[in-house]
mmCIF file of C-alpha atoms in Angstrom:
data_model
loop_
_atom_site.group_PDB
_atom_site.id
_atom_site.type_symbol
_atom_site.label_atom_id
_atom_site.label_comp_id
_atom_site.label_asym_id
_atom_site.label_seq_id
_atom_site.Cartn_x
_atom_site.Cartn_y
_atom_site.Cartn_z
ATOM 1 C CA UNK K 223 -22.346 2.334 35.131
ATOM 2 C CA UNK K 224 -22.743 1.659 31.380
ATOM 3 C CA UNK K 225 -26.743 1.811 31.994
ATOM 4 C CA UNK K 226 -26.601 4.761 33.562
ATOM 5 C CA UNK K 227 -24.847 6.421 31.341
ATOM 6 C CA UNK K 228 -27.016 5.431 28.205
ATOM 7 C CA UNK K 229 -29.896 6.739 30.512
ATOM 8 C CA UNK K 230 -28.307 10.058 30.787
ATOM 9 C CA UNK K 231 -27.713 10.072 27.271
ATOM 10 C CA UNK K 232 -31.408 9.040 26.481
ATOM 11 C CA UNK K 233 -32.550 11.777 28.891
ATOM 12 C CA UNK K 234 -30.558 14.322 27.004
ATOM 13 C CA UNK K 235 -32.300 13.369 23.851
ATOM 14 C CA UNK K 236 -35.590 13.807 24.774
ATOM 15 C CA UNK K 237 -35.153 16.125 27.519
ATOM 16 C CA UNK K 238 -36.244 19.851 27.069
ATOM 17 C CA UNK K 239 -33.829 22.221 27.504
ATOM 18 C CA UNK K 240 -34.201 26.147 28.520
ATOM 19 C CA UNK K 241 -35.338 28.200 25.653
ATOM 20 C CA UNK K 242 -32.378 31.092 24.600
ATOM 21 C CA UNK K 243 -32.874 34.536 24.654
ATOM 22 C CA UNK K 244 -34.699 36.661 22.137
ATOM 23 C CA UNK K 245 -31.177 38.224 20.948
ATOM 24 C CA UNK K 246 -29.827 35.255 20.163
ATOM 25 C CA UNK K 247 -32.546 33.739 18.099
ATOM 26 C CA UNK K 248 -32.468 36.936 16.413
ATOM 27 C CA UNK K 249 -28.669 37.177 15.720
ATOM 28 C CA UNK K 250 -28.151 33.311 14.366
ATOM 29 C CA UNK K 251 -31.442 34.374 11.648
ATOM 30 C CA UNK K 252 -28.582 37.423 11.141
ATOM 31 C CA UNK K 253 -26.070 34.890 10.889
ATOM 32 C CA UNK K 254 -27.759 32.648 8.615
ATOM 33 C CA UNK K 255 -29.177 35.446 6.249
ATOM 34 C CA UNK K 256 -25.953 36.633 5.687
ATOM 35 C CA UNK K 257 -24.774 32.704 4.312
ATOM 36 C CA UNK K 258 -27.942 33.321 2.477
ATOM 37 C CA UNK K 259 -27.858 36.613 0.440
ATOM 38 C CA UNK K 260 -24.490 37.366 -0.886
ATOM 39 C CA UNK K 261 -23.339 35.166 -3.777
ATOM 40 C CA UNK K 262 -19.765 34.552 -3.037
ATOM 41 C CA UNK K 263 -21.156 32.840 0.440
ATOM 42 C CA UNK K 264 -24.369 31.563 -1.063
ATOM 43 C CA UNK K 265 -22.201 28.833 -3.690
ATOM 44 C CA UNK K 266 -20.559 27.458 -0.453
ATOM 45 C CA UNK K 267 -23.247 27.256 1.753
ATOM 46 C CA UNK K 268 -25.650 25.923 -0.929
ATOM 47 C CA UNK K 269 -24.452 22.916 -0.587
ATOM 48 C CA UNK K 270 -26.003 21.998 2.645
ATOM 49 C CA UNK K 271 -29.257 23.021 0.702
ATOM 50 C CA UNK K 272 -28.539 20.655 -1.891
ATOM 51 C CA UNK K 273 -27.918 17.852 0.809
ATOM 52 C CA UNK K 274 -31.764 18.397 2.161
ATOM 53 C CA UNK K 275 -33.012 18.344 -1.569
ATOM 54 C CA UNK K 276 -31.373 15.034 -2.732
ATOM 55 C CA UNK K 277 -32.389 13.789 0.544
ATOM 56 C CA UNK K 278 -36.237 15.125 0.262
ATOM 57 C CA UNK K 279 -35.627 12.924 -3.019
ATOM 58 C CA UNK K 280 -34.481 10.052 -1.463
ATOM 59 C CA UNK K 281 -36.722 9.947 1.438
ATOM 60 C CA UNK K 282 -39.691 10.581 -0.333
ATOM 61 C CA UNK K 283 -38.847 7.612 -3.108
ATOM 62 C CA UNK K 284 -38.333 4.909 -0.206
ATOM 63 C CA UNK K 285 -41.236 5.753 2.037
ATOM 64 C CA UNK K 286 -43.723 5.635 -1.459
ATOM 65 C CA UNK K 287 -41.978 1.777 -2.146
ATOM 66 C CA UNK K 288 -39.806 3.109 -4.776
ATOM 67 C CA UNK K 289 -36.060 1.562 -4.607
ATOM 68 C CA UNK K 290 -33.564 4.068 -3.755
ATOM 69 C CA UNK K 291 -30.308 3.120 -6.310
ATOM 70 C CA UNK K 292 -27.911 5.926 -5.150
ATOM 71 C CA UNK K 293 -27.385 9.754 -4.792
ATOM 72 C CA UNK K 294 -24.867 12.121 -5.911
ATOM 73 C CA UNK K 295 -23.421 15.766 -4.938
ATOM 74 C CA UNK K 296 -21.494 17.431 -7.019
ATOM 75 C CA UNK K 297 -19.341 20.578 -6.067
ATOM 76 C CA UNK K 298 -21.237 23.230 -8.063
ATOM 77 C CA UNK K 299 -23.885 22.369 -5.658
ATOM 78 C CA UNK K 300 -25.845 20.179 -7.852
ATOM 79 C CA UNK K 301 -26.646 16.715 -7.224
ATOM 80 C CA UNK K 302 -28.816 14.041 -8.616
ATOM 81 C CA UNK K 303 -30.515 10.891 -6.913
ATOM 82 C CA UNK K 304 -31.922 7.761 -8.858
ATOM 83 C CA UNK K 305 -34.660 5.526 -7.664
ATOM 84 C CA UNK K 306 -36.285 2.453 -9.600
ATOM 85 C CA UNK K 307 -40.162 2.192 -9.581
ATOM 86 C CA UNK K 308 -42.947 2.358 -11.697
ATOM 87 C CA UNK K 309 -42.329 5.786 -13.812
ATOM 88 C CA UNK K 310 -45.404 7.507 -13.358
ATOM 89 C CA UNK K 311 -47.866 7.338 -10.924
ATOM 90 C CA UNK K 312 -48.510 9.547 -7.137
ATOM 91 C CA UNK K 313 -45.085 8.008 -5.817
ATOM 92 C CA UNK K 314 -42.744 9.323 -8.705
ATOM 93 C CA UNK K 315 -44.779 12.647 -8.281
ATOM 94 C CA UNK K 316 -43.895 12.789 -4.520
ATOM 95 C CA UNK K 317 -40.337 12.013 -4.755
ATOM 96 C CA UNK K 318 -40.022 14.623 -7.699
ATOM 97 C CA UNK K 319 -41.833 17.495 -5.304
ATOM 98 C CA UNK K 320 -39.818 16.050 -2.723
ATOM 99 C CA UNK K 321 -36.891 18.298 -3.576
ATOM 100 C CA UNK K 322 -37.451 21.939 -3.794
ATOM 101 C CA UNK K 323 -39.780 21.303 -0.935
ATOM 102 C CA UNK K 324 -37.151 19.325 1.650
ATOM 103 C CA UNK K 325 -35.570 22.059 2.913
ATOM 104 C CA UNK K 326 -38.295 24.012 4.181
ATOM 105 C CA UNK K 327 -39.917 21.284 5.530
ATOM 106 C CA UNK K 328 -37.170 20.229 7.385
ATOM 107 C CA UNK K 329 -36.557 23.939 8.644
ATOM 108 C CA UNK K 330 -40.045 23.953 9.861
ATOM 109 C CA UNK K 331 -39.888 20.978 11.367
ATOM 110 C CA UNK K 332 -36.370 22.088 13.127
ATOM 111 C CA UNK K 333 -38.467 25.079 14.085
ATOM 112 C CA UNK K 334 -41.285 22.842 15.755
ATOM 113 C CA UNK K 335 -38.658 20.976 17.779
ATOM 114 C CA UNK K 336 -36.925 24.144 18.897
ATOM 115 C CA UNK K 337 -39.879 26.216 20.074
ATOM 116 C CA UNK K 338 -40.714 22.715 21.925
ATOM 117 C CA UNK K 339 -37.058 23.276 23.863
ATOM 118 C CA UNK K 340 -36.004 19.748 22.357
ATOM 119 C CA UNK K 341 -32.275 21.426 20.978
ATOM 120 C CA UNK K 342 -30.641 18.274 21.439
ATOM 121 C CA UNK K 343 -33.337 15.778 19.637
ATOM 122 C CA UNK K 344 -32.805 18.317 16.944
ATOM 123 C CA UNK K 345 -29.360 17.919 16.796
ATOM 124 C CA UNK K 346 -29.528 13.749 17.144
ATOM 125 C CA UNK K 347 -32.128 13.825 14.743
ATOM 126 C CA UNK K 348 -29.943 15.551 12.093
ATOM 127 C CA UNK K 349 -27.016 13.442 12.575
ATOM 128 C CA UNK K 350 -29.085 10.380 12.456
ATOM 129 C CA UNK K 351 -30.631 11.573 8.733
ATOM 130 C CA UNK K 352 -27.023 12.091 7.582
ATOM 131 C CA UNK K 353 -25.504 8.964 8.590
ATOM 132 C CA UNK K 354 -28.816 7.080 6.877
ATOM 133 C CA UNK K 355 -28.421 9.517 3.557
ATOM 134 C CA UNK K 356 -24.727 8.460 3.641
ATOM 135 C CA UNK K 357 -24.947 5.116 2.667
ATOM 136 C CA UNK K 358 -26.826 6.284 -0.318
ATOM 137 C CA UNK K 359 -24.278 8.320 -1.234
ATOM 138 C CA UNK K 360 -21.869 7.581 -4.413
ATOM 139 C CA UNK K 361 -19.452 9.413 -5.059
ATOM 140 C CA UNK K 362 -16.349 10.844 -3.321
ATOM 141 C CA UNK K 363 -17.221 14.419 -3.061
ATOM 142 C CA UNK K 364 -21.019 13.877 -1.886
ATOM 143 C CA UNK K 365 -19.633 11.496 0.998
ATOM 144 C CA UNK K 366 -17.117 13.856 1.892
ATOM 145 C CA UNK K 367 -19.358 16.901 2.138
ATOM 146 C CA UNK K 368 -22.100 14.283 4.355
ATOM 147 C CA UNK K 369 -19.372 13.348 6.616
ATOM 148 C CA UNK K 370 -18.129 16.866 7.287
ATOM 149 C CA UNK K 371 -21.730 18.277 8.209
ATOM 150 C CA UNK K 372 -22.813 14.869 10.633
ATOM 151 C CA UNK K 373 -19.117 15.632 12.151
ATOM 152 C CA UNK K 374 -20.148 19.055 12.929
ATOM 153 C CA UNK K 375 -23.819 17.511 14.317
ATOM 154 C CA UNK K 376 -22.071 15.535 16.733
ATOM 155 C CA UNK K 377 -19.342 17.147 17.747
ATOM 156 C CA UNK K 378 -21.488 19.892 18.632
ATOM 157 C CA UNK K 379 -23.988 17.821 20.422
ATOM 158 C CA UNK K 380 -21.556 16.080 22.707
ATOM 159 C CA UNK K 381 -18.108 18.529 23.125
ATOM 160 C CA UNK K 382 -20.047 22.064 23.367
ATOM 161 C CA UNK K 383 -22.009 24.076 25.973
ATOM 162 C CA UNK K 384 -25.748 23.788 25.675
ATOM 163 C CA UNK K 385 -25.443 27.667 24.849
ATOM 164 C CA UNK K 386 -23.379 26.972 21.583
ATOM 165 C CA UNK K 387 -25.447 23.887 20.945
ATOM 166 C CA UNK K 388 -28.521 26.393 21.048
ATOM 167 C CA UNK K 389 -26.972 28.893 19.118
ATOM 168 C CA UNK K 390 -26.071 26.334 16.169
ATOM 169 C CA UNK K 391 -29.182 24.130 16.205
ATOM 170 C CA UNK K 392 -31.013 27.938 15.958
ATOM 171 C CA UNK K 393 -28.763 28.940 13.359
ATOM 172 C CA UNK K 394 -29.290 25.696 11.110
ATOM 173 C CA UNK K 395 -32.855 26.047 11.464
ATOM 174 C CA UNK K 396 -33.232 29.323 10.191
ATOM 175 C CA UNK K 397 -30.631 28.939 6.905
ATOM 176 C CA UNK K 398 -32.454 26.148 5.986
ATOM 177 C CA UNK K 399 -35.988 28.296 6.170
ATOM 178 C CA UNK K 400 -33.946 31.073 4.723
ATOM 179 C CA UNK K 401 -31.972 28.863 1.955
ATOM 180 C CA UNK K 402 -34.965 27.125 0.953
ATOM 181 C CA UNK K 403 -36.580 30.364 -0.603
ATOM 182 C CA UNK K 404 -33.679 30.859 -2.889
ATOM 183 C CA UNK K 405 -33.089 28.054 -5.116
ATOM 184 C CA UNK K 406 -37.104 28.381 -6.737
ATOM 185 C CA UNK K 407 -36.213 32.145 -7.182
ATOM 186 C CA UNK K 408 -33.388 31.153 -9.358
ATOM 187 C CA UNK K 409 -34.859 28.423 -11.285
ATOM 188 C CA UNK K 410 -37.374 30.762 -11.932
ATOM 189 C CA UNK K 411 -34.776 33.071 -13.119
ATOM 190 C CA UNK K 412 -33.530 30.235 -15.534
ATOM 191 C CA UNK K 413 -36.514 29.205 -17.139
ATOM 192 C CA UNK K 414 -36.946 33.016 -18.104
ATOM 193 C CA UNK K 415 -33.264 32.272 -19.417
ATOM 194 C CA UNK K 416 -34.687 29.388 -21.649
ATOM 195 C CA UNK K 417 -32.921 26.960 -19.480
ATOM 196 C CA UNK K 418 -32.681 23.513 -20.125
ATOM 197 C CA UNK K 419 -36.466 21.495 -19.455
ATOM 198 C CA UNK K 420 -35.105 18.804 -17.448
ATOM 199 C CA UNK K 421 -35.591 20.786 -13.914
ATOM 200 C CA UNK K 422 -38.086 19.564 -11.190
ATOM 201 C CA UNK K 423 -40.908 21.541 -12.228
ATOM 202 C CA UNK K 424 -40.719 20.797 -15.368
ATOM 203 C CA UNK K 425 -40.569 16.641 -14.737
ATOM 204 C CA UNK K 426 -43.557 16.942 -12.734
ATOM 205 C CA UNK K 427 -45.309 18.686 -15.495
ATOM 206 C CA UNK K 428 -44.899 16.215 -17.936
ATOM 207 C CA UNK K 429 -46.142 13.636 -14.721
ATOM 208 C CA UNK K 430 -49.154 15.139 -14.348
ATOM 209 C CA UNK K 431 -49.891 17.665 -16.948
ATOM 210 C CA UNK K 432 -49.822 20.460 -14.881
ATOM 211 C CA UNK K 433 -47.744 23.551 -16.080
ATOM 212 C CA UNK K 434 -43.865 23.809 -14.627
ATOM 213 C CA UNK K 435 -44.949 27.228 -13.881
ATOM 214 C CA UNK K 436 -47.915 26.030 -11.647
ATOM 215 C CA UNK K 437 -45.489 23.520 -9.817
ATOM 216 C CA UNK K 438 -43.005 26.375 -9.605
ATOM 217 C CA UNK K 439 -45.272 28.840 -7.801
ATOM 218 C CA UNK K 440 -46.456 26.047 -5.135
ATOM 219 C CA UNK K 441 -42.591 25.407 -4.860
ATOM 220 C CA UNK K 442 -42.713 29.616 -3.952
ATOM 221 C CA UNK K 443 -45.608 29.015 -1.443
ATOM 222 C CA UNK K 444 -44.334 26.111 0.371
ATOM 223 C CA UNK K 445 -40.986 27.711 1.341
ATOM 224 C CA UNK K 446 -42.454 30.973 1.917
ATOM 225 C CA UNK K 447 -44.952 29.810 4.073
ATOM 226 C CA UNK K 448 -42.619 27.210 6.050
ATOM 227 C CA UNK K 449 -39.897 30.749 6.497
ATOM 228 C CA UNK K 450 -43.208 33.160 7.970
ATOM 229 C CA UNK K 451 -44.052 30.010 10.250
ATOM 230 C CA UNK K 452 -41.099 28.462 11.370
ATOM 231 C CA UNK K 453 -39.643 31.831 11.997
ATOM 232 C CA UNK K 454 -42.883 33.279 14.167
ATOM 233 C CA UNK K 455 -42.643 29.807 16.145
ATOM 234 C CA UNK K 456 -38.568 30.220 17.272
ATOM 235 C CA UNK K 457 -39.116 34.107 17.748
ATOM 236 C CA UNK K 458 -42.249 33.009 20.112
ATOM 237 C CA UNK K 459 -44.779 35.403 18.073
#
């Protein structure tokens, strides 16, 4: 009985499930837009942008042989994450791209996986990143905000209907195109500030001698490009 129930399980996973309708993929882009574009909403939801960046980070450091020493999320939506390894060099310039990048990528890989029909890998797939980014984490706040969004993974993966499963894997996917664009829009709007020169950007320009502003515009072209594809792939264009 226990076999057969993994099997099931396993099937699930990898099983494709019936696309949703047009409306709906529409309304969750709505939905997510809306987290997106006000303010008030956009310093709470940010922080599930912040998790993708620090994880880009950290992902990107351990899969170039750096050694991932911890990561941090702080609750103005900030985080850091600290990885040993030789200081300069192609893998330090990876891991810092990683960041500003991450959450597009990961939308348009959502998007790939959706317009495929595979809702619940999605889903798996996210909760499995979180739970692997949570042992990284340390401190109190970033491991309670990691908890709270692989609890809402799960629980939605095994207690709801595969139409509200569909509606929140669709809805994730598009914030995460949608929330991606914004955060290089307002660095952009710092630097003009005279912000302080310890951003992304402006650690990869001292890496490689290429301009922050240079690193800043492909920053603008990944997650612009990721939004127009991932978004023509879920609306079937």
């Amino acid at each position: 009985m226990q076999t057969d129930h993994i099997t099931d399980i396993w099937d699930r996973v990898v099983g494709v499930q019936p696309d949703p309708s047009l409306w709906l993929v529409i309304a969750t882009g709505v939905l997510a837009l809306g987290a997106v574009v006000p303010h008030s909403l956009w310093r709470l939801s940010r922080n599930a942008v912040t998790i993708a960046h620090e994880g880009g980070h950290g992902l990107v450091a351990l899969l170039t042989g750096r050694r991932l020493q911890g990561i941090r999320l702080h609750s103005d939506t900030s985080g850091l994450t600290v990885s040993r390894g030789k200081p300069t060099g192609p893998g330090m310039v990876l891991t810092a791209a990683a960041g500003y990048t991450a959450p597009s990528l990961l939308g348009l890989a959502g998007a790939a996986l959706l317009a495929a029909g595979h809702i619940t890998a999605l889903l798996w797939g996210a909760t499995a990143l979180l739970v692997a980014m949570l042992i990284m984490i340390r401190n109190a706040y970033g491991v309670l905000t990691v908890v709270l969004a692989g609890a809402a993974f799960l629980l939605v993966s095994l207690l709801t209907t595969p139409y509200v499963q569909a509606a929140f894997a669709y809805a994730v996917v598009w914030f995460l195109l949608l929330g991606g664009v914004r955060p290089p829009f307002e660095l952009m709007g710092k630097r003009r500030r005279g912000g302080p020169g310890d951003s992304d950007p402006d650690q990869l320009a001292r890496l490689t001698h290429v301009p922050a502003g240079v690193w800043l515009g492909f920053f603008h072209v990944v997650t612009l490009c990721s939004l127009m594809g991932g978004g023509r792939w879920m609306l079937g264009i």
